[in-house]
mmCIF file of C-alpha atoms and ligand atoms in Angstrom:
data_model
loop_
_atom_site.group_PDB
_atom_site.id
_atom_site.type_symbol
_atom_site.label_atom_id
_atom_site.label_comp_id
_atom_site.label_asym_id
_atom_site.label_seq_id
_atom_site.Cartn_x
_atom_site.Cartn_y
_atom_site.Cartn_z
ATOM 1 C CA UNK J 177 -53.455 -0.949 5.229
ATOM 2 C CA UNK J 178 -49.976 -2.446 4.747
ATOM 3 C CA UNK J 179 -49.964 -5.789 2.989
ATOM 4 C CA UNK J 180 -46.989 -8.115 2.807
ATOM 5 C CA UNK J 181 -47.088 -10.105 -0.371
ATOM 6 C CA UNK J 182 -45.113 -13.398 -0.697
ATOM 7 C CA UNK J 183 -45.215 -16.628 -2.616
ATOM 8 C CA UNK J 184 -43.544 -19.944 -2.889
ATOM 9 C CA UNK J 185 -42.671 -19.976 -6.606
ATOM 10 C CA UNK J 186 -40.030 -17.258 -6.284
ATOM 11 C CA UNK J 187 -39.798 -13.456 -6.681
ATOM 12 C CA UNK J 188 -39.868 -13.704 -10.498
ATOM 13 C CA UNK J 189 -43.125 -15.720 -10.743
ATOM 14 C CA UNK J 190 -45.918 -14.021 -12.745
ATOM 15 C CA UNK J 191 -48.499 -14.913 -10.069
ATOM 16 C CA UNK J 192 -46.688 -12.846 -7.511
ATOM 17 C CA UNK J 193 -46.605 -9.909 -9.922
ATOM 18 C CA UNK J 194 -50.351 -10.209 -10.650
ATOM 19 C CA UNK J 195 -51.113 -10.363 -6.913
ATOM 20 C CA UNK J 196 -48.890 -7.412 -6.094
ATOM 21 C CA UNK J 197 -50.453 -5.225 -8.663
ATOM 22 C CA UNK J 198 -53.947 -6.018 -7.429
ATOM 23 C CA UNK J 199 -53.102 -5.536 -3.721
ATOM 24 C CA UNK J 200 -51.710 -2.103 -4.494
ATOM 25 C CA UNK J 201 -55.259 -0.976 -5.084
ATOM 26 C CA UNK J 202 -55.959 -1.680 -1.419
ATOM 27 C CA UNK J 203 -53.021 -0.065 0.310
ATOM 28 C CA UNK J 204 -49.292 -0.091 0.722
ATOM 29 C CA UNK J 205 -47.622 -3.328 -0.509
ATOM 30 C CA UNK J 206 -44.278 -4.747 0.467
ATOM 31 C CA UNK J 207 -43.086 -7.785 -1.540
ATOM 32 C CA UNK J 208 -40.811 -10.185 0.200
ATOM 33 C CA UNK J 209 -40.482 -13.501 -1.651
ATOM 34 C CA UNK J 210 -37.901 -16.326 -2.025
ATOM 35 C CA UNK J 211 -35.203 -16.191 -4.635
ATOM 36 C CA UNK J 212 -36.165 -19.546 -6.037
ATOM 37 C CA UNK J 213 -39.020 -22.001 -6.278
ATOM 38 C CA UNK J 214 -40.005 -23.513 -2.972
ATOM 39 C CA UNK J 215 -43.188 -25.269 -4.120
ATOM 40 C CA UNK J 216 -44.123 -28.212 -1.856
ATOM 41 C CA UNK J 217 -41.567 -27.242 0.730
ATOM 42 C CA UNK J 218 -44.051 -27.132 3.632
ATOM 43 C CA UNK J 219 -43.651 -24.984 6.748
ATOM 44 C CA UNK J 220 -39.993 -24.193 7.140
ATOM 45 C CA UNK J 221 -37.969 -22.259 9.702
ATOM 46 C CA UNK J 222 -34.274 -21.900 8.594
ATOM 47 C CA UNK J 223 -32.153 -22.180 11.586
ATOM 48 C CA UNK J 224 -28.917 -24.068 10.675
ATOM 49 C CA UNK J 225 -27.646 -21.427 8.156
ATOM 50 C CA UNK J 226 -27.729 -17.674 7.824
ATOM 51 C CA UNK J 227 -30.378 -15.902 5.706
ATOM 52 C CA UNK J 228 -29.361 -13.337 3.127
ATOM 53 C CA UNK J 229 -31.836 -10.563 2.037
ATOM 54 C CA UNK J 230 -31.340 -8.326 -0.984
ATOM 55 C CA UNK J 231 -33.431 -5.815 -2.812
ATOM 56 C CA UNK J 232 -34.651 -6.480 -6.326
ATOM 57 C CA UNK J 233 -37.422 -5.294 -8.658
ATOM 58 C CA UNK J 234 -40.382 -7.053 -10.147
ATOM 59 C CA UNK J 235 -41.033 -7.206 -13.891
ATOM 60 C CA UNK J 236 -43.051 -3.899 -13.666
ATOM 61 C CA UNK J 237 -40.116 -2.157 -11.807
ATOM 62 C CA UNK J 238 -41.759 -2.220 -8.448
ATOM 63 C CA UNK J 239 -39.335 -2.802 -5.467
ATOM 64 C CA UNK J 240 -39.236 -6.253 -3.762
ATOM 65 C CA UNK J 241 -37.127 -7.974 -1.157
ATOM 66 C CA UNK J 242 -35.861 -11.448 -1.827
ATOM 67 C CA UNK J 243 -34.142 -13.958 0.387
ATOM 68 C CA UNK J 244 -32.522 -17.397 0.156
ATOM 69 C CA UNK J 245 -34.997 -18.594 2.813
ATOM 70 C CA UNK J 246 -38.207 -20.524 2.498
ATOM 71 C CA UNK J 247 -41.646 -18.773 1.978
ATOM 72 C CA UNK J 248 -42.278 -18.896 5.764
ATOM 73 C CA UNK J 249 -38.803 -17.332 6.340
ATOM 74 C CA UNK J 250 -39.851 -14.567 3.930
ATOM 75 C CA UNK J 251 -42.792 -13.781 6.253
ATOM 76 C CA UNK J 252 -40.892 -14.187 9.478
ATOM 77 C CA UNK J 253 -37.984 -11.941 8.513
ATOM 78 C CA UNK J 254 -40.040 -8.758 7.891
ATOM 79 C CA UNK J 255 -42.479 -9.458 10.755
ATOM 80 C CA UNK J 256 -39.522 -9.966 13.227
ATOM 81 C CA UNK J 257 -38.294 -6.447 12.486
ATOM 82 C CA UNK J 258 -36.491 -6.361 9.162
ATOM 83 C CA UNK J 259 -39.265 -4.008 8.087
ATOM 84 C CA UNK J 260 -39.616 -1.053 10.382
ATOM 85 C CA UNK J 261 -43.203 -0.419 9.352
ATOM 86 C CA UNK J 262 -45.990 -2.477 10.905
ATOM 87 C CA UNK J 263 -47.579 -5.076 8.631
ATOM 88 C CA UNK J 264 -51.390 -5.566 8.780
ATOM 89 C CA UNK J 265 -51.786 -8.771 6.812
ATOM 90 C CA UNK J 266 -49.978 -11.278 4.705
ATOM 91 C CA UNK J 267 -51.248 -12.479 1.229
ATOM 92 C CA UNK J 268 -49.408 -15.367 -0.414
ATOM 93 C CA UNK J 269 -49.616 -16.394 -4.064
ATOM 94 C CA UNK J 270 -50.835 -16.591 -6.670
ATOM 95 C CA UNK J 271 -49.789 -20.089 -6.826
ATOM 96 C CA UNK J 272 -50.203 -21.640 -10.316
ATOM 97 C CA UNK J 273 -51.746 -24.740 -9.050
ATOM 98 C CA UNK J 274 -54.587 -25.459 -6.648
ATOM 99 C CA UNK J 275 -53.791 -26.218 -2.916
ATOM 100 C CA UNK J 276 -56.585 -28.534 -1.808
ATOM 101 C CA UNK J 277 -57.141 -31.033 1.022
ATOM 102 C CA UNK J 278 -53.811 -32.471 2.366
ATOM 103 C CA UNK J 279 -51.908 -30.143 0.010
ATOM 104 C CA UNK J 280 -51.966 -27.576 2.720
ATOM 105 C CA UNK J 281 -49.201 -28.922 4.802
ATOM 106 C CA UNK J 282 -46.988 -29.478 1.680
ATOM 107 C CA UNK J 283 -47.798 -26.022 0.285
ATOM 108 C CA UNK J 284 -45.238 -23.239 0.599
ATOM 109 C CA UNK J 285 -48.059 -20.866 -0.467
ATOM 110 C CA UNK J 286 -50.363 -21.933 2.393
ATOM 111 C CA UNK J 287 -47.577 -22.300 4.965
ATOM 112 C CA UNK J 288 -46.442 -18.743 4.293
ATOM 113 C CA UNK J 289 -49.943 -17.602 5.210
ATOM 114 C CA UNK J 290 -49.688 -19.880 8.327
ATOM 115 C CA UNK J 291 -46.565 -18.058 9.410
ATOM 116 C CA UNK J 292 -48.577 -14.792 9.418
ATOM 117 C CA UNK J 293 -51.069 -16.418 11.773
ATOM 118 C CA UNK J 294 -48.154 -17.480 14.054
ATOM 119 C CA UNK J 295 -47.172 -13.815 14.258
ATOM 120 C CA UNK J 296 -50.827 -12.774 15.062
ATOM 121 C CA UNK J 297 -51.642 -11.388 11.587
ATOM 122 C CA UNK J 298 -54.358 -12.444 9.120
ATOM 123 C CA UNK J 299 -52.928 -14.838 6.555
ATOM 124 C CA UNK J 300 -54.531 -15.404 3.071
ATOM 125 C CA UNK J 301 -53.285 -17.962 0.584
ATOM 126 C CA UNK J 302 -54.389 -17.729 -3.065
ATOM 127 C CA UNK J 303 -53.990 -20.509 -5.687
ATOM 128 C CA UNK J 304 -55.099 -20.894 -9.215
ATOM 129 C CA UNK J 305 -56.500 -24.263 -10.429
ATOM 130 C CA UNK J 306 -54.837 -24.021 -13.722
ATOM 131 C CA UNK J 307 -55.294 -26.905 -16.170
ATOM 132 C CA UNK J 308 -52.751 -29.736 -15.998
ATOM 133 C CA UNK J 309 -50.026 -29.503 -18.679
ATOM 134 C CA UNK J 310 -51.034 -25.920 -19.475
ATOM 135 C CA UNK J 311 -48.598 -24.647 -21.999
ATOM 136 C CA UNK J 312 -47.526 -20.978 -22.278
ATOM 137 C CA UNK J 313 -48.503 -18.118 -20.023
ATOM 138 C CA UNK J 314 -51.187 -18.518 -17.381
ATOM 139 C CA UNK J 315 -53.941 -15.843 -17.034
ATOM 140 C CA UNK J 316 -53.891 -14.630 -13.486
ATOM 141 C CA UNK J 317 -56.488 -11.869 -13.900
ATOM 142 C CA UNK J 318 -59.470 -13.730 -12.285
ATOM 143 C CA UNK J 319 -57.388 -15.098 -9.380
ATOM 144 C CA UNK J 320 -56.001 -11.598 -8.807
ATOM 145 C CA UNK J 321 -59.452 -9.965 -8.836
ATOM 146 C CA UNK J 322 -60.766 -12.746 -6.556
ATOM 147 C CA UNK J 323 -57.786 -12.148 -4.095
ATOM 148 C CA UNK J 324 -58.726 -8.410 -3.973
ATOM 149 C CA UNK J 325 -62.369 -9.225 -3.230
ATOM 150 C CA UNK J 326 -61.458 -11.620 -0.446
ATOM 151 C CA UNK J 327 -58.843 -9.196 1.080
ATOM 152 C CA UNK J 328 -61.507 -6.428 0.931
ATOM 153 C CA UNK J 329 -63.804 -8.587 3.004
ATOM 154 C CA UNK J 330 -60.994 -9.358 5.520
ATOM 155 C CA UNK J 331 -60.348 -5.655 5.805
ATOM 156 C CA UNK J 332 -64.087 -5.003 6.389
ATOM 157 C CA UNK J 333 -64.889 -7.918 8.680
ATOM 158 C CA UNK J 334 -61.534 -8.921 10.275
ATOM 159 C CA UNK J 335 -60.294 -12.380 10.832
ATOM 160 C CA UNK J 336 -60.194 -14.039 14.198
ATOM 161 C CA UNK J 337 -56.688 -14.824 15.595
ATOM 162 C CA UNK J 338 -55.372 -18.186 14.300
ATOM 163 C CA UNK J 339 -57.400 -18.348 11.079
ATOM 164 C CA UNK J 340 -55.864 -18.783 7.552
ATOM 165 C CA UNK J 341 -58.009 -18.322 4.550
ATOM 166 C CA UNK J 342 -57.105 -20.763 1.868
ATOM 167 C CA UNK J 343 -58.524 -19.438 -1.443
ATOM 168 C CA UNK J 344 -58.594 -21.572 -4.585
ATOM 169 C CA UNK J 345 -59.769 -20.051 -7.902
ATOM 170 C CA UNK J 346 -61.095 -22.016 -10.896
ATOM 171 C CA UNK J 347 -59.239 -21.273 -14.222
ATOM 172 C CA UNK J 348 -62.202 -19.339 -15.656
ATOM 173 C CA UNK J 349 -62.953 -15.841 -16.737
ATOM 174 C CA UNK J 350 -64.328 -13.758 -13.877
ATOM 175 C CA UNK J 351 -67.752 -13.544 -15.536
ATOM 176 C CA UNK J 352 -67.805 -17.400 -15.834
ATOM 177 C CA UNK J 353 -67.365 -18.024 -12.095
ATOM 178 C CA UNK J 354 -70.426 -19.583 -10.484
ATOM 179 C CA UNK J 355 -69.662 -17.659 -7.248
ATOM 180 C CA UNK J 356 -67.818 -18.040 -3.903
ATOM 181 C CA UNK J 357 -68.247 -21.135 -1.775
ATOM 182 C CA UNK J 358 -67.133 -21.563 1.854
ATOM 183 C CA UNK J 359 -65.659 -25.057 2.051
ATOM 184 C CA UNK J 360 -63.923 -27.691 4.194
ATOM 185 C CA UNK J 361 -60.798 -29.473 3.186
ATOM 186 C CA UNK J 362 -61.549 -32.307 0.736
ATOM 187 C CA UNK J 363 -59.660 -35.539 0.121
ATOM 188 C CA UNK J 364 -56.745 -35.450 -2.264
ATOM 189 C CA UNK J 365 -55.903 -38.565 -4.145
ATOM 190 C CA UNK J 366 -52.143 -38.716 -4.640
ATOM 191 C CA UNK J 367 -50.793 -40.853 -7.459
ATOM 192 C CA UNK J 368 -47.153 -40.630 -6.417
ATOM 193 C CA UNK J 369 -44.817 -43.322 -7.753
ATOM 194 C CA UNK J 370 -41.216 -43.961 -6.868
ATOM 195 C CA UNK J 371 -39.038 -43.591 -9.928
ATOM 196 C CA UNK J 372 -35.630 -45.290 -9.479
ATOM 197 C CA UNK J 373 -32.892 -44.421 -11.987
ATOM 198 C CA UNK J 374 -29.155 -44.914 -12.236
ATOM 199 C CA UNK J 375 -26.571 -42.095 -12.382
ATOM 200 C CA UNK J 376 -23.662 -42.306 -14.792
ATOM 201 C CA UNK J 377 -21.665 -44.171 -12.065
ATOM 202 C CA UNK J 378 -24.288 -46.842 -11.665
ATOM 203 C CA UNK J 379 -25.604 -45.561 -8.338
ATOM 204 C CA UNK J 380 -29.309 -45.288 -7.868
ATOM 205 C CA UNK J 381 -31.209 -41.987 -7.291
ATOM 206 C CA UNK J 382 -34.897 -41.468 -6.924
ATOM 207 C CA UNK J 383 -37.654 -39.137 -8.114
ATOM 208 C CA UNK J 384 -41.084 -39.058 -6.406
ATOM 209 C CA UNK J 385 -42.959 -38.994 -9.757
ATOM 210 C CA UNK J 386 -46.357 -40.255 -11.020
ATOM 211 C CA UNK J 387 -49.354 -38.322 -12.303
ATOM 212 C CA UNK J 388 -50.604 -35.046 -10.687
ATOM 213 C CA UNK J 389 -52.974 -35.595 -7.766
ATOM 214 C CA UNK J 390 -56.724 -35.639 -8.251
ATOM 215 C CA UNK J 391 -59.305 -35.641 -5.528
ATOM 216 C CA UNK J 392 -62.665 -36.860 -4.273
ATOM 217 C CA UNK J 393 -65.458 -34.704 -5.785
ATOM 218 C CA UNK J 394 -67.657 -34.206 -2.760
ATOM 219 C CA UNK J 395 -70.031 -31.268 -2.219
ATOM 220 C CA UNK J 396 -68.936 -28.773 0.424
ATOM 221 C CA UNK J 397 -65.237 -29.517 -0.133
ATOM 222 C CA UNK J 398 -62.512 -27.309 -1.676
ATOM 223 C CA UNK J 399 -62.177 -29.847 -4.476
ATOM 224 C CA UNK J 400 -65.952 -30.099 -5.060
ATOM 225 C CA UNK J 401 -66.252 -26.265 -5.248
ATOM 226 C CA UNK J 402 -63.591 -25.968 -7.965
ATOM 227 C CA UNK J 403 -65.109 -28.798 -9.922
ATOM 228 C CA UNK J 404 -68.417 -26.911 -9.874
ATOM 229 C CA UNK J 405 -66.865 -23.642 -11.043
ATOM 230 C CA UNK J 406 -66.818 -21.875 -7.660
ATOM 231 C CA UNK J 407 -64.144 -20.066 -5.847
ATOM 232 C CA UNK J 408 -63.278 -22.123 -2.862
ATOM 233 C CA UNK J 409 -62.597 -20.381 0.521
ATOM 234 C CA UNK J 410 -61.513 -22.651 3.321
ATOM 235 C CA UNK J 411 -60.889 -21.305 6.823
ATOM 236 C CA UNK J 412 -57.916 -23.201 8.193
ATOM 237 C CA UNK J 413 -56.418 -23.297 11.687
ATOM 238 C CA UNK J 414 -53.009 -24.579 12.820
ATOM 239 C CA UNK J 415 -54.587 -26.544 15.682
ATOM 240 C CA UNK J 416 -54.517 -30.067 14.103
ATOM 241 C CA UNK J 417 -55.862 -31.787 17.248
ATOM 242 C CA UNK J 418 -58.140 -34.745 16.565
ATOM 243 C CA UNK J 419 -60.603 -34.187 19.457
ATOM 244 C CA UNK J 420 -62.505 -37.356 19.305
ATOM 245 C CA UNK J 421 -59.239 -39.324 19.447
ATOM 246 C CA UNK J 422 -58.423 -37.600 22.749
ATOM 247 C CA UNK J 423 -61.274 -39.497 24.425
ATOM 248 C CA UNK J 424 -60.221 -42.801 22.952
ATOM 249 C CA UNK J 425 -56.564 -42.219 23.954
ATOM 250 C CA UNK J 426 -57.533 -41.380 27.475
ATOM 251 C CA UNK J 427 -58.836 -44.947 27.869
ATOM 252 C CA UNK J 428 -55.576 -46.501 26.669
ATOM 253 C CA UNK J 429 -53.299 -48.091 29.378
ATOM 254 C CA UNK J 430 -49.913 -46.350 29.037
HETATM 255 MN MN1 MN H 730 -45.884 -23.012 -5.874
#
């Protein structure tokens, strides 16, 4: 079993280290992660500039590749032949914040796993629902253990082509988890606000600010599962077709 581990927070992120150490219990691990934070960068393919790759080490001394590309580039590069050895699956994370509902198309963590699926491999994204405004070091132990348990099942059962598993873990001790819940995407409630400021020369610039998103607490959803203390596992696909709308559209007079 050869697992490619990546993330969207950059190669120095503690969540990547925790995931890497746990995945090593399951097989050979290659780490290939961005050289900076790409959170909320979405699904990227860098085409208008060259990509640089260099070798580095994680905080525990284990080798890693890093690149100035996006998370999805960091999956594409090794799978397109930068690595000679065949990769069996891609695991992305551990993101310090949950990726729920509409977050999945913004998320570099999830879109890195989607890139694996495009290349025909199982892709698993793992995110931790850490408390808002958490100060200091986050504890990734539960999320890392959950990631291992999910990957063990993927190894045993296999994943159909085209399926990404989006795993979100409550910020609890492992013994406090209520269990694992298979969920659908819930509804995020974004509270974005446009923050207009002036630079020293009097020209306006903008931040997309506001409070962190919340969500609709509905049973059976990713958001609802976390609220109830369960690990949420949502099987995602890249086919975003709205099938019912096809019938409506066919009646339109173009
Ligand atoms: Mn991130």
